PDB file of C-alpha atoms in Angstrom:
ATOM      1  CA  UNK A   1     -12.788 110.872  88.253  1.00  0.00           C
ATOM      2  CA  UNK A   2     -12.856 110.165  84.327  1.00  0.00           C
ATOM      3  CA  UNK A   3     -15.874 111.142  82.457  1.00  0.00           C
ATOM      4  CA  UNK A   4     -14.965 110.007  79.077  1.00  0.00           C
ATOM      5  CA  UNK A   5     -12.811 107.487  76.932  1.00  0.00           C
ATOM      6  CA  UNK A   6     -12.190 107.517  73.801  1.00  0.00           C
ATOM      7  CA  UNK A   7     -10.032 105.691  71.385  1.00  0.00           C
ATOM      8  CA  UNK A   8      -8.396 105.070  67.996  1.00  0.00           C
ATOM      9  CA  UNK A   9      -9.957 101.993  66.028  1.00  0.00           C
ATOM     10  CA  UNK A  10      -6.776 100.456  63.629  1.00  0.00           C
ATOM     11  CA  UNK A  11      -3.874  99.645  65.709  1.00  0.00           C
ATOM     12  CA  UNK A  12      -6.008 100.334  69.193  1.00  0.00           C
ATOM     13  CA  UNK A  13      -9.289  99.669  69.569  1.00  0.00           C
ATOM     14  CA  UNK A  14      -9.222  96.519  66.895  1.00  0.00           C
ATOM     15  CA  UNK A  15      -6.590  93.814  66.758  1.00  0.00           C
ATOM     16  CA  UNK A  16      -4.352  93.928  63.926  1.00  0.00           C
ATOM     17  CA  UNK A  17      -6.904  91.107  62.210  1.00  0.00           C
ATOM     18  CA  UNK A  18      -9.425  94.033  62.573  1.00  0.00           C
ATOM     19  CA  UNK A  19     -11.459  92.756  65.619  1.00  0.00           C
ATOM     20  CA  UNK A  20     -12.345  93.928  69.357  1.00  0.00           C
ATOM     21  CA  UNK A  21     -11.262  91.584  71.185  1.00  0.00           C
ATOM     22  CA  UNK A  22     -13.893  89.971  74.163  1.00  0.00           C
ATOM     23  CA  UNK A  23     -11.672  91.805  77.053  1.00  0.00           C
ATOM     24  CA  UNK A  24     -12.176  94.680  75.361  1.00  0.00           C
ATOM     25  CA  UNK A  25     -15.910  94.573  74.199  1.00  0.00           C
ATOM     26  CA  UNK A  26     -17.042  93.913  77.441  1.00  0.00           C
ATOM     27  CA  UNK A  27     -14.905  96.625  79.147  1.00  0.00           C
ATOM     28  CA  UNK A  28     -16.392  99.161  76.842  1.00  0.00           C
ATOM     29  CA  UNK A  29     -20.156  97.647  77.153  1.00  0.00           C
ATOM     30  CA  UNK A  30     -19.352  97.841  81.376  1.00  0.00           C
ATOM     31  CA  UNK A  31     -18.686 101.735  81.212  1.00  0.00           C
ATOM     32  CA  UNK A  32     -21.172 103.863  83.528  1.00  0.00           C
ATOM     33  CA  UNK A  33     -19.676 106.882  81.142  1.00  0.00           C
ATOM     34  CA  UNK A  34     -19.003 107.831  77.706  1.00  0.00           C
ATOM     35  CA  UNK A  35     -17.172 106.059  75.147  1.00  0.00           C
ATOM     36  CA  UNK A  36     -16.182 107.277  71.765  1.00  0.00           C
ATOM     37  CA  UNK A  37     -14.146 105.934  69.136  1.00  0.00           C
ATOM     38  CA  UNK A  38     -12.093 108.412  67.213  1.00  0.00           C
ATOM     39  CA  UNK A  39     -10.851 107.739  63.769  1.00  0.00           C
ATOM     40  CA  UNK A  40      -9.950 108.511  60.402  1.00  0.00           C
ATOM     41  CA  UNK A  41     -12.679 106.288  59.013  1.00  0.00           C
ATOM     42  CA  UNK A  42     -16.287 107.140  57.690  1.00  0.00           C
ATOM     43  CA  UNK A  43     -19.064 106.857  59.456  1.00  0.00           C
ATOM     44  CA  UNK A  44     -19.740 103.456  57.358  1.00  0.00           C
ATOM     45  CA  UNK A  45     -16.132 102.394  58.186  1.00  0.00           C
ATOM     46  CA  UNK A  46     -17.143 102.237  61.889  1.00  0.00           C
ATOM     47  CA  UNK A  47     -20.852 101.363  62.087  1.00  0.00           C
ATOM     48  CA  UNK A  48     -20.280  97.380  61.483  1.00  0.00           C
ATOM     49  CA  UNK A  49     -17.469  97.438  64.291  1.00  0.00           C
ATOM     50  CA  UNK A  50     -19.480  98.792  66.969  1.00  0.00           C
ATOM     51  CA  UNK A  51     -23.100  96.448  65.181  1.00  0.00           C
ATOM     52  CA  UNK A  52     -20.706  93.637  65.066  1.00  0.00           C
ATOM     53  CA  UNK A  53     -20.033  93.952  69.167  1.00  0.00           C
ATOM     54  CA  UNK A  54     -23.602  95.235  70.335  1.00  0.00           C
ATOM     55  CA  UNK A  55     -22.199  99.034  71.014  1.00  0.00           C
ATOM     56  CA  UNK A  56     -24.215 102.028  70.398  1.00  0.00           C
ATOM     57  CA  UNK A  57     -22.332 105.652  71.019  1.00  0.00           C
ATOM     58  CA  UNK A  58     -21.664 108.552  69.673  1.00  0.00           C
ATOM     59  CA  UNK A  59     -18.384 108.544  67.101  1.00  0.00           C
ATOM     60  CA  UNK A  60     -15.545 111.089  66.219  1.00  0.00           C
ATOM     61  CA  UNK A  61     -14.983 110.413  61.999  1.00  0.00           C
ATOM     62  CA  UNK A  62     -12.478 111.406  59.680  1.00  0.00           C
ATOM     63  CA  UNK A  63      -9.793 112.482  62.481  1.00  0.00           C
ATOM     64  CA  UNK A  64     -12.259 114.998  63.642  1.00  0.00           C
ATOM     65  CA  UNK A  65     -14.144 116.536  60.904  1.00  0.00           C
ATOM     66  CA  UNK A  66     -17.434 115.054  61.459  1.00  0.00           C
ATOM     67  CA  UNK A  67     -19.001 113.680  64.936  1.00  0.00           C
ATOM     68  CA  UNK A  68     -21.988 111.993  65.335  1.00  0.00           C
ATOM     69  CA  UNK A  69     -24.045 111.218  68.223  1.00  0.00           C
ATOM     70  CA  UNK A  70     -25.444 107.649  69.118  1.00  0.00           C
ATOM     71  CA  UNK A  71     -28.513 108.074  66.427  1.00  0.00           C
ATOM     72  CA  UNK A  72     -26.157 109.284  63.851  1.00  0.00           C
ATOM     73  CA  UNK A  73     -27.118 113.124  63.883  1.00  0.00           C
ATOM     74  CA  UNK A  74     -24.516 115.360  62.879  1.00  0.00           C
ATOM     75  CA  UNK A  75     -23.002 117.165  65.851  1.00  0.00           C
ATOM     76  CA  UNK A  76     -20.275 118.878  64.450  1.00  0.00           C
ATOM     77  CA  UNK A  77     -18.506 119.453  60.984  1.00  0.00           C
ATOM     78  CA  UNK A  78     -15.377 121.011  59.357  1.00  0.00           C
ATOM     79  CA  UNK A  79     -15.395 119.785  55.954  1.00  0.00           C
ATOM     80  CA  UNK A  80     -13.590 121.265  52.911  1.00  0.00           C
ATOM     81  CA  UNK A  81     -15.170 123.547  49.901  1.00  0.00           C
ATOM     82  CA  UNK A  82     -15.500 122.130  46.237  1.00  0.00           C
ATOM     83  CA  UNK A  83     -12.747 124.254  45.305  1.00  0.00           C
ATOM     84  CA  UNK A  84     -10.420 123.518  47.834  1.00  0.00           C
ATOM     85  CA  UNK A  85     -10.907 119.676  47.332  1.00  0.00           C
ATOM     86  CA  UNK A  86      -9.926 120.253  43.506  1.00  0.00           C
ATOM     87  CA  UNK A  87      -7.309 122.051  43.742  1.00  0.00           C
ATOM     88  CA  UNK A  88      -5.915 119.020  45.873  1.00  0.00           C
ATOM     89  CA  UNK A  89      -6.992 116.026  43.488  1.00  0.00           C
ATOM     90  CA  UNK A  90      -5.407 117.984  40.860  1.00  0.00           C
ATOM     91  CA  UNK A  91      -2.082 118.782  42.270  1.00  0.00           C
ATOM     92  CA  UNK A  92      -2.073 115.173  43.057  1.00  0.00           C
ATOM     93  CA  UNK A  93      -2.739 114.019  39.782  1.00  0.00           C
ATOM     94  CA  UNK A  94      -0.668 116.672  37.922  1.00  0.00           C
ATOM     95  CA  UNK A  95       2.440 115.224  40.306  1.00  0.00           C
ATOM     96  CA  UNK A  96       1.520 111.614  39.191  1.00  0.00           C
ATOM     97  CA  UNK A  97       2.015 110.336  42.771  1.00  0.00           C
ATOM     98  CA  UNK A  98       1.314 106.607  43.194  1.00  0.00           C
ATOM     99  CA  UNK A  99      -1.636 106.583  44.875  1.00  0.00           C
ATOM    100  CA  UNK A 100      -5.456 105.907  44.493  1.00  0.00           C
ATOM    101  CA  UNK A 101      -7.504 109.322  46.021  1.00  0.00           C
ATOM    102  CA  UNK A 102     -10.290 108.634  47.533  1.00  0.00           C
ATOM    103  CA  UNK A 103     -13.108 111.322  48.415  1.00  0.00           C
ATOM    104  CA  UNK A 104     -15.571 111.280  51.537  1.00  0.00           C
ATOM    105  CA  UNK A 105     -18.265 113.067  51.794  1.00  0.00           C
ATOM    106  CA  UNK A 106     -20.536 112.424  55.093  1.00  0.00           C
ATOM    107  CA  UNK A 107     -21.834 108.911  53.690  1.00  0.00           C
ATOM    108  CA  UNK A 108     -20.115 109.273  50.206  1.00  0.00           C
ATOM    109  CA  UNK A 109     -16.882 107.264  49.308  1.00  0.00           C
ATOM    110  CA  UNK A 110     -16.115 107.778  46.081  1.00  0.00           C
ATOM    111  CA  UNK A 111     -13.529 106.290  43.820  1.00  0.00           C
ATOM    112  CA  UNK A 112     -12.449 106.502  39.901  1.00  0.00           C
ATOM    113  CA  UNK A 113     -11.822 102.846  39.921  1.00  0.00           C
ATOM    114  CA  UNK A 114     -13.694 100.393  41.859  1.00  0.00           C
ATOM    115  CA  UNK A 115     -11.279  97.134  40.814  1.00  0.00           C
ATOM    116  CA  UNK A 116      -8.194  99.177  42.171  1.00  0.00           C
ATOM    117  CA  UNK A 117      -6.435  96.720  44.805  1.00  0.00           C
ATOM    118  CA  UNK A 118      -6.118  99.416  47.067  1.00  0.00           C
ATOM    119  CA  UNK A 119      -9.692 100.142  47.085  1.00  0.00           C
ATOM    120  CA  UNK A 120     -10.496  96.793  46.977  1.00  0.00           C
ATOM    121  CA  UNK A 121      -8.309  96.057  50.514  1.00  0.00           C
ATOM    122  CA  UNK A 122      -9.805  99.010  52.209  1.00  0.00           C
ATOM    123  CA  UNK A 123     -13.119  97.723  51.248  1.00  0.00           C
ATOM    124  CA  UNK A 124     -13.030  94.395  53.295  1.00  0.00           C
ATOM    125  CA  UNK A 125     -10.629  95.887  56.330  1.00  0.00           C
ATOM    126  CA  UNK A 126     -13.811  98.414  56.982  1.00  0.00           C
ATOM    127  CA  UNK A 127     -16.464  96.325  55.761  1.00  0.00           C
ATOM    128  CA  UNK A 128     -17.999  99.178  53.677  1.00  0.00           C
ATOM    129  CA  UNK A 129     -18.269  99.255  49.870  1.00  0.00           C
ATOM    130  CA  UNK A 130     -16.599 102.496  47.672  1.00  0.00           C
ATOM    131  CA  UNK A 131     -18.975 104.322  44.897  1.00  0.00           C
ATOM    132  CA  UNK A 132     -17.693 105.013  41.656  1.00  0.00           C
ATOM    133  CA  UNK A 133     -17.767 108.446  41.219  1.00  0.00           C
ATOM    134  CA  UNK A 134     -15.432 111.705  40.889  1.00  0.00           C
ATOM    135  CA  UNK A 135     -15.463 115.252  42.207  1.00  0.00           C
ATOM    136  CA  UNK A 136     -18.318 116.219  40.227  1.00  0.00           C
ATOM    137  CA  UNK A 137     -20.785 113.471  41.045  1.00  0.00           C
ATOM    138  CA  UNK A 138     -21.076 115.851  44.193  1.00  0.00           C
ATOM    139  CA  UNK A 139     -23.147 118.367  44.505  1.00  0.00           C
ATOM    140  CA  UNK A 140     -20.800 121.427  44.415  1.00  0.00           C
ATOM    141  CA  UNK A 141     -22.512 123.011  47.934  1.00  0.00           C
ATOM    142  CA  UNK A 142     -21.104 119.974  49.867  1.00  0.00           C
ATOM    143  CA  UNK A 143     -18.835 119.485  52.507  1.00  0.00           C
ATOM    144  CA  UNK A 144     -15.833 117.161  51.536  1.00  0.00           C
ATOM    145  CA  UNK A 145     -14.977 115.758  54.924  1.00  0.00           C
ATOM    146  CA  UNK A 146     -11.586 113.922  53.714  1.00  0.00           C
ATOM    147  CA  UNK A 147      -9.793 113.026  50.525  1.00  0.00           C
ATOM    148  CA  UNK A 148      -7.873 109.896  51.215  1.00  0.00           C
ATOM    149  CA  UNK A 149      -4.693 108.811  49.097  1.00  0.00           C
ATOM    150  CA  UNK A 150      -3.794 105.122  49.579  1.00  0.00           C
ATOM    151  CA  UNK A 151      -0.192 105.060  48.430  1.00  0.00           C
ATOM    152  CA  UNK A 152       2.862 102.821  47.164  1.00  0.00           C
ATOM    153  CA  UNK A 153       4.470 102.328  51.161  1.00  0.00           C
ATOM    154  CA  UNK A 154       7.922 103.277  49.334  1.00  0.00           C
ATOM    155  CA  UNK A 155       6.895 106.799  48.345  1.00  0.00           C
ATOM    156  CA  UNK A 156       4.716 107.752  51.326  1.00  0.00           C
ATOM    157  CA  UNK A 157       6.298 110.198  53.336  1.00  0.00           C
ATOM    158  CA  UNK A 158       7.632 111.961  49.751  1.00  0.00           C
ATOM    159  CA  UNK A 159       3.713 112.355  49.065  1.00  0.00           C
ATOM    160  CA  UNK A 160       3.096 113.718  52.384  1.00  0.00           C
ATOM    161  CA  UNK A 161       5.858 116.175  52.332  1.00  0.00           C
ATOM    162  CA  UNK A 162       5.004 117.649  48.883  1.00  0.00           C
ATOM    163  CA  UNK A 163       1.358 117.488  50.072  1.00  0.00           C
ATOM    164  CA  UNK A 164       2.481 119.832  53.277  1.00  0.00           C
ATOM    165  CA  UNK A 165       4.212 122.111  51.023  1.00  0.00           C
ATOM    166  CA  UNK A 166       1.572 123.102  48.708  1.00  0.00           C
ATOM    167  CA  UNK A 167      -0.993 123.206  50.785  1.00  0.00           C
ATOM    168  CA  UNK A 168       0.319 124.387  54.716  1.00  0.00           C
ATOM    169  CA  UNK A 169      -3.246 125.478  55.694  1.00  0.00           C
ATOM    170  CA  UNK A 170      -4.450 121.580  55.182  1.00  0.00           C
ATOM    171  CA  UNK A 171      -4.754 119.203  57.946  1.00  0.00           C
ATOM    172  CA  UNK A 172      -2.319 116.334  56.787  1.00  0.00           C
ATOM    173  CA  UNK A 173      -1.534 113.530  58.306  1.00  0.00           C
ATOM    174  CA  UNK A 174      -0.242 109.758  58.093  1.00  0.00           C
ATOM    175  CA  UNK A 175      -2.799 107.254  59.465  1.00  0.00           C
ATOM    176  CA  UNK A 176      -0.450 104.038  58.321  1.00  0.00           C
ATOM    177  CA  UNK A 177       2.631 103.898  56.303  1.00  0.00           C
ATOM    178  CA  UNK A 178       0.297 103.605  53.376  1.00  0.00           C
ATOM    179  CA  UNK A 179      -2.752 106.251  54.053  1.00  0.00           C
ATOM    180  CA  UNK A 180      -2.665 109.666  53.622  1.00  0.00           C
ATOM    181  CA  UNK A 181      -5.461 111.570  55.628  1.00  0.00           C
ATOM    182  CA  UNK A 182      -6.086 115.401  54.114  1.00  0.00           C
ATOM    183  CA  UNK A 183      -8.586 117.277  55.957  1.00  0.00           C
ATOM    184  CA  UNK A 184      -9.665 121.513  55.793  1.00  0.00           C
ATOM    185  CA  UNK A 185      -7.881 123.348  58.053  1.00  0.00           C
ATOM    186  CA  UNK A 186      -8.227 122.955  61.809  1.00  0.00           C
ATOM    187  CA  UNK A 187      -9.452 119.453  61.725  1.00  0.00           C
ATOM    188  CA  UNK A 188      -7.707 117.383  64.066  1.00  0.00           C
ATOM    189  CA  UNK A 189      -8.831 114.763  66.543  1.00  0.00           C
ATOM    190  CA  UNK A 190      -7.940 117.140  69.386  1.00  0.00           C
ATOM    191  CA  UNK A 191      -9.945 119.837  68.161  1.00  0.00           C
ATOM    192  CA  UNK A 192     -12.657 117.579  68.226  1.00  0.00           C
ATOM    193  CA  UNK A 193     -12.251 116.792  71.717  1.00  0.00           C
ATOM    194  CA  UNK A 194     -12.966 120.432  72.169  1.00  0.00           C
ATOM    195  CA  UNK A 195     -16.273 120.645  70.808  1.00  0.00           C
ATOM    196  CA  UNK A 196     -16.664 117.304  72.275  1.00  0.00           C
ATOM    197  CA  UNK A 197     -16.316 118.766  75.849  1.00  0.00           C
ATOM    198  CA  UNK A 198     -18.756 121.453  75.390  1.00  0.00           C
ATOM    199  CA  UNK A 199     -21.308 118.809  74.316  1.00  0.00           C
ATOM    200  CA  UNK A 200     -20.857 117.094  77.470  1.00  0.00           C
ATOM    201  CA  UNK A 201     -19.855 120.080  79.544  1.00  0.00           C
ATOM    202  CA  UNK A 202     -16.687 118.340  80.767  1.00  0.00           C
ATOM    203  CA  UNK A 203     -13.316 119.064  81.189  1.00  0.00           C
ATOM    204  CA  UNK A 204     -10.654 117.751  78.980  1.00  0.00           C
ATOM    205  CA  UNK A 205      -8.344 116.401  82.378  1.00  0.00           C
ATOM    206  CA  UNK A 206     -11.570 114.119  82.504  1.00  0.00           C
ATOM    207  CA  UNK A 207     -10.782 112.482  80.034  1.00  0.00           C
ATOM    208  CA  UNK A 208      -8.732 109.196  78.899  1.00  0.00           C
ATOM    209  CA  UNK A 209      -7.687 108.418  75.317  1.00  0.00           C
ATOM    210  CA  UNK A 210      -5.642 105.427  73.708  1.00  0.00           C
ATOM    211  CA  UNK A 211      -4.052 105.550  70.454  1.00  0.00           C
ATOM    212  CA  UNK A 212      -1.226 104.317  68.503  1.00  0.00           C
ATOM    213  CA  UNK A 213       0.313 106.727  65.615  1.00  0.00           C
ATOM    214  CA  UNK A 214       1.300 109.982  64.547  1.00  0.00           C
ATOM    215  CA  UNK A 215      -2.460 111.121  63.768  1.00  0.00           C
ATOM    216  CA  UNK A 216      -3.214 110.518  67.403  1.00  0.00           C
ATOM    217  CA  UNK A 217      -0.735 112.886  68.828  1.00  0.00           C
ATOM    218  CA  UNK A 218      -2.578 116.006  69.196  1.00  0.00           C
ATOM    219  CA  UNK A 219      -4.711 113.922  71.264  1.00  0.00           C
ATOM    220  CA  UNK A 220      -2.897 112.215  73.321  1.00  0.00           C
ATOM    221  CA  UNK A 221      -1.384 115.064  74.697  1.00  0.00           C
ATOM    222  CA  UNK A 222      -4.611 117.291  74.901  1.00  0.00           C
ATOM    223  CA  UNK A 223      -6.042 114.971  77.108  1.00  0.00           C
ATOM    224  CA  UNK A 224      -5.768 114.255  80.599  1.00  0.00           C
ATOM    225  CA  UNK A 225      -5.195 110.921  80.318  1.00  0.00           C
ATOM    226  CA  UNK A 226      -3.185 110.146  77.058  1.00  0.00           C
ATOM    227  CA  UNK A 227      -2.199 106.344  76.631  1.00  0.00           C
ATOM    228  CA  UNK A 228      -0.167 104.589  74.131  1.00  0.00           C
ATOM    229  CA  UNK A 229      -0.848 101.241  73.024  1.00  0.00           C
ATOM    230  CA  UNK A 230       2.068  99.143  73.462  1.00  0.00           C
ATOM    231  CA  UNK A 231       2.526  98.919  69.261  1.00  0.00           C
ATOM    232  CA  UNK A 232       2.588 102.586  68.832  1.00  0.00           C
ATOM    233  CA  UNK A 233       6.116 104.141  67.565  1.00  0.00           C
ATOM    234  CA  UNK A 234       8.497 105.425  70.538  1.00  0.00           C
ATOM    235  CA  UNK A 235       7.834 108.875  69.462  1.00  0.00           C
ATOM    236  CA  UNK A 236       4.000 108.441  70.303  1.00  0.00           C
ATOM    237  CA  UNK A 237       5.033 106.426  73.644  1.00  0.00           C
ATOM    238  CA  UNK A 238       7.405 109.123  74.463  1.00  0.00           C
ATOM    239  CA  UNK A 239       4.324 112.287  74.912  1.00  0.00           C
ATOM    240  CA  UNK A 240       1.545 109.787  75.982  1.00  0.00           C
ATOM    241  CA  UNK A 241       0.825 109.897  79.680  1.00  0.00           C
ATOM    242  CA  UNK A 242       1.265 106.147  79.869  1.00  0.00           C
ATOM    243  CA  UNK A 243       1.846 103.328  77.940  1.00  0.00           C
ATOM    244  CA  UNK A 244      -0.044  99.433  77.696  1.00  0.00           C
ATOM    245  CA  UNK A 245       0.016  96.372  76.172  1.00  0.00           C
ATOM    246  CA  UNK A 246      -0.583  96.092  72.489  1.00  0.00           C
ATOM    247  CA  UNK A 247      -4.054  96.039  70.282  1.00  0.00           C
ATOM    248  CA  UNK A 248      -3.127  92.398  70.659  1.00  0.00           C
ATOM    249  CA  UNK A 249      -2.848  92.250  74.361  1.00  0.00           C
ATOM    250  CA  UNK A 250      -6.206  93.814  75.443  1.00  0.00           C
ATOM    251  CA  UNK A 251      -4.272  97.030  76.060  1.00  0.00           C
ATOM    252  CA  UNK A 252      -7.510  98.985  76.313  1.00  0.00           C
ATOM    253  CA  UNK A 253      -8.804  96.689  78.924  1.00  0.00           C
ATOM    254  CA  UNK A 254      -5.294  96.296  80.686  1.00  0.00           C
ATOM    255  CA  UNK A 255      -5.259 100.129  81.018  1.00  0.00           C
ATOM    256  CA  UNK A 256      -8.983 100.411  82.342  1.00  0.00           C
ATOM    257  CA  UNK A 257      -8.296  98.201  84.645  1.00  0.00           C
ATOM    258  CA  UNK A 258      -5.079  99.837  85.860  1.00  0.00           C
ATOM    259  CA  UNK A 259      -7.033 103.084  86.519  1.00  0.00           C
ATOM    260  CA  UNK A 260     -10.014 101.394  88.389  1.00  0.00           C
ATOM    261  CA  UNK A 261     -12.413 102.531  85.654  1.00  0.00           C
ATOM    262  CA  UNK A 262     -13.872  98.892  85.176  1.00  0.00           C
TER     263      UNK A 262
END
């Protein structure tokens, strides 16, 4: 029997005009177990989504570098140093790549300039409002949890590459054809599931989760239960367990259903 769900937000949990749909709200408020969502955002990225549908839980932030239980206490962190998190911006900015960084600390999102389009569109997708700031508005003993670069769609997956190259002990990944997630080393949404499990003290088998892109690999396939949604890439389809109807389609509820969870 399953003891857990958990799912992506963009692409799975939300409709692609960021909403839960009503299937889906009320599957997830019917659950007698567990329910996480697991995501690249902040923690003020997903509060309004789960206020806006009457859900309280415990969440799995910045593709695994932070969770939080359902009163918003920190359970677990794997943020980078100061240092690190420099030496990234500036490699970025010394390569002149087209793309807006964006640094998250905890409850900090910080950006160099508030007007930037980018920042503007992230801003109303996640209903949460950017700081100005830089690096060094931070105090220097704090975790960075994620720097985020929102980039030109053309250029992308040359960002990502170089990114990879310089620094292999990162935690890289593509969240859309236009975000760049960089974590510290070891973060990964799977990895959270780990420390999730002893939390709970249950079993990964137990557990189903739904996603839709490359960053939701690793946990698709550590997971007992790994479903794609039916808009995910072939590639993700291909290692997932199973596969349902889109983020428009009520895929989460589709696939509850179909395993006689609700």
């Amino acid at each position: 029997m399953y003891q857990c769900i958990l799912s992506d937000i963009d692409g799975t949990l939300l409709t692609d005009d960021h909403h839960m749909s009503p299937k889906t709200r009320d599957a997830i408020k019917s659950l007698d177990i567990p329910f996480l969502p697991v995501s690249a955002r902040s923690p003020e990225g997903i509060y309004p989504i789960l206020k806006e549908n009457d859900i309280v839980c415990p969440m799995i932030c910045f593709s695994g570098g932070l969770i939080l239980d359902e009163k918003g206490q920190v359970l677990y962190e794997n943020g980078m140093n100061y240092k690190q998190t420099e030496e990234v911006i500036t490699f970025i900015k010394e390569k002149k790549f087209d793309c807006t960084i964006n640094i998250y600390a905890l409850h900090d999102w910080l950006v160099e300039d508030k007007e930037d389009p980018r920042v503007l569109r992230e801003e109303r997708i996640v209903k949460a409002e950017a700081q100005k700031g830089t690096l060094s508005s931070l105090d220097p003993s704090r975790k960075i949890h994620k720097l985020l670069c929102m980039c030109n769609p053309l250029y992308t997956k040359e960002i990502e590459r170089s990114l990879k190259e310089r620094f292999p002990h990162c935690s890289i990944a593509c969240s859309s054809d236009i975000l760049i997630e960089i974590m510290n080393e070891g973060v990964t949404k799977a990895d959270a599931i780990n420390h999730l499990c002893d939390y709970y003290s249950i079993n990964k088998q137990d557990i189903v989760a739904f996603g839709d892109n490359y960053n939701d690999k690793e946990m698709l396939e550590s997971v007992g239960m790994g479903i794609a949604m039916g808009n995910a890439p072939d590639d993700i389809k291909n290692i997932a367990n199973d596969v349902t109807s889109t983020n428009n389609q009520d895929g989460i509820f589709n696939a509850l259903q179909k395993l006689n969870i609700i």
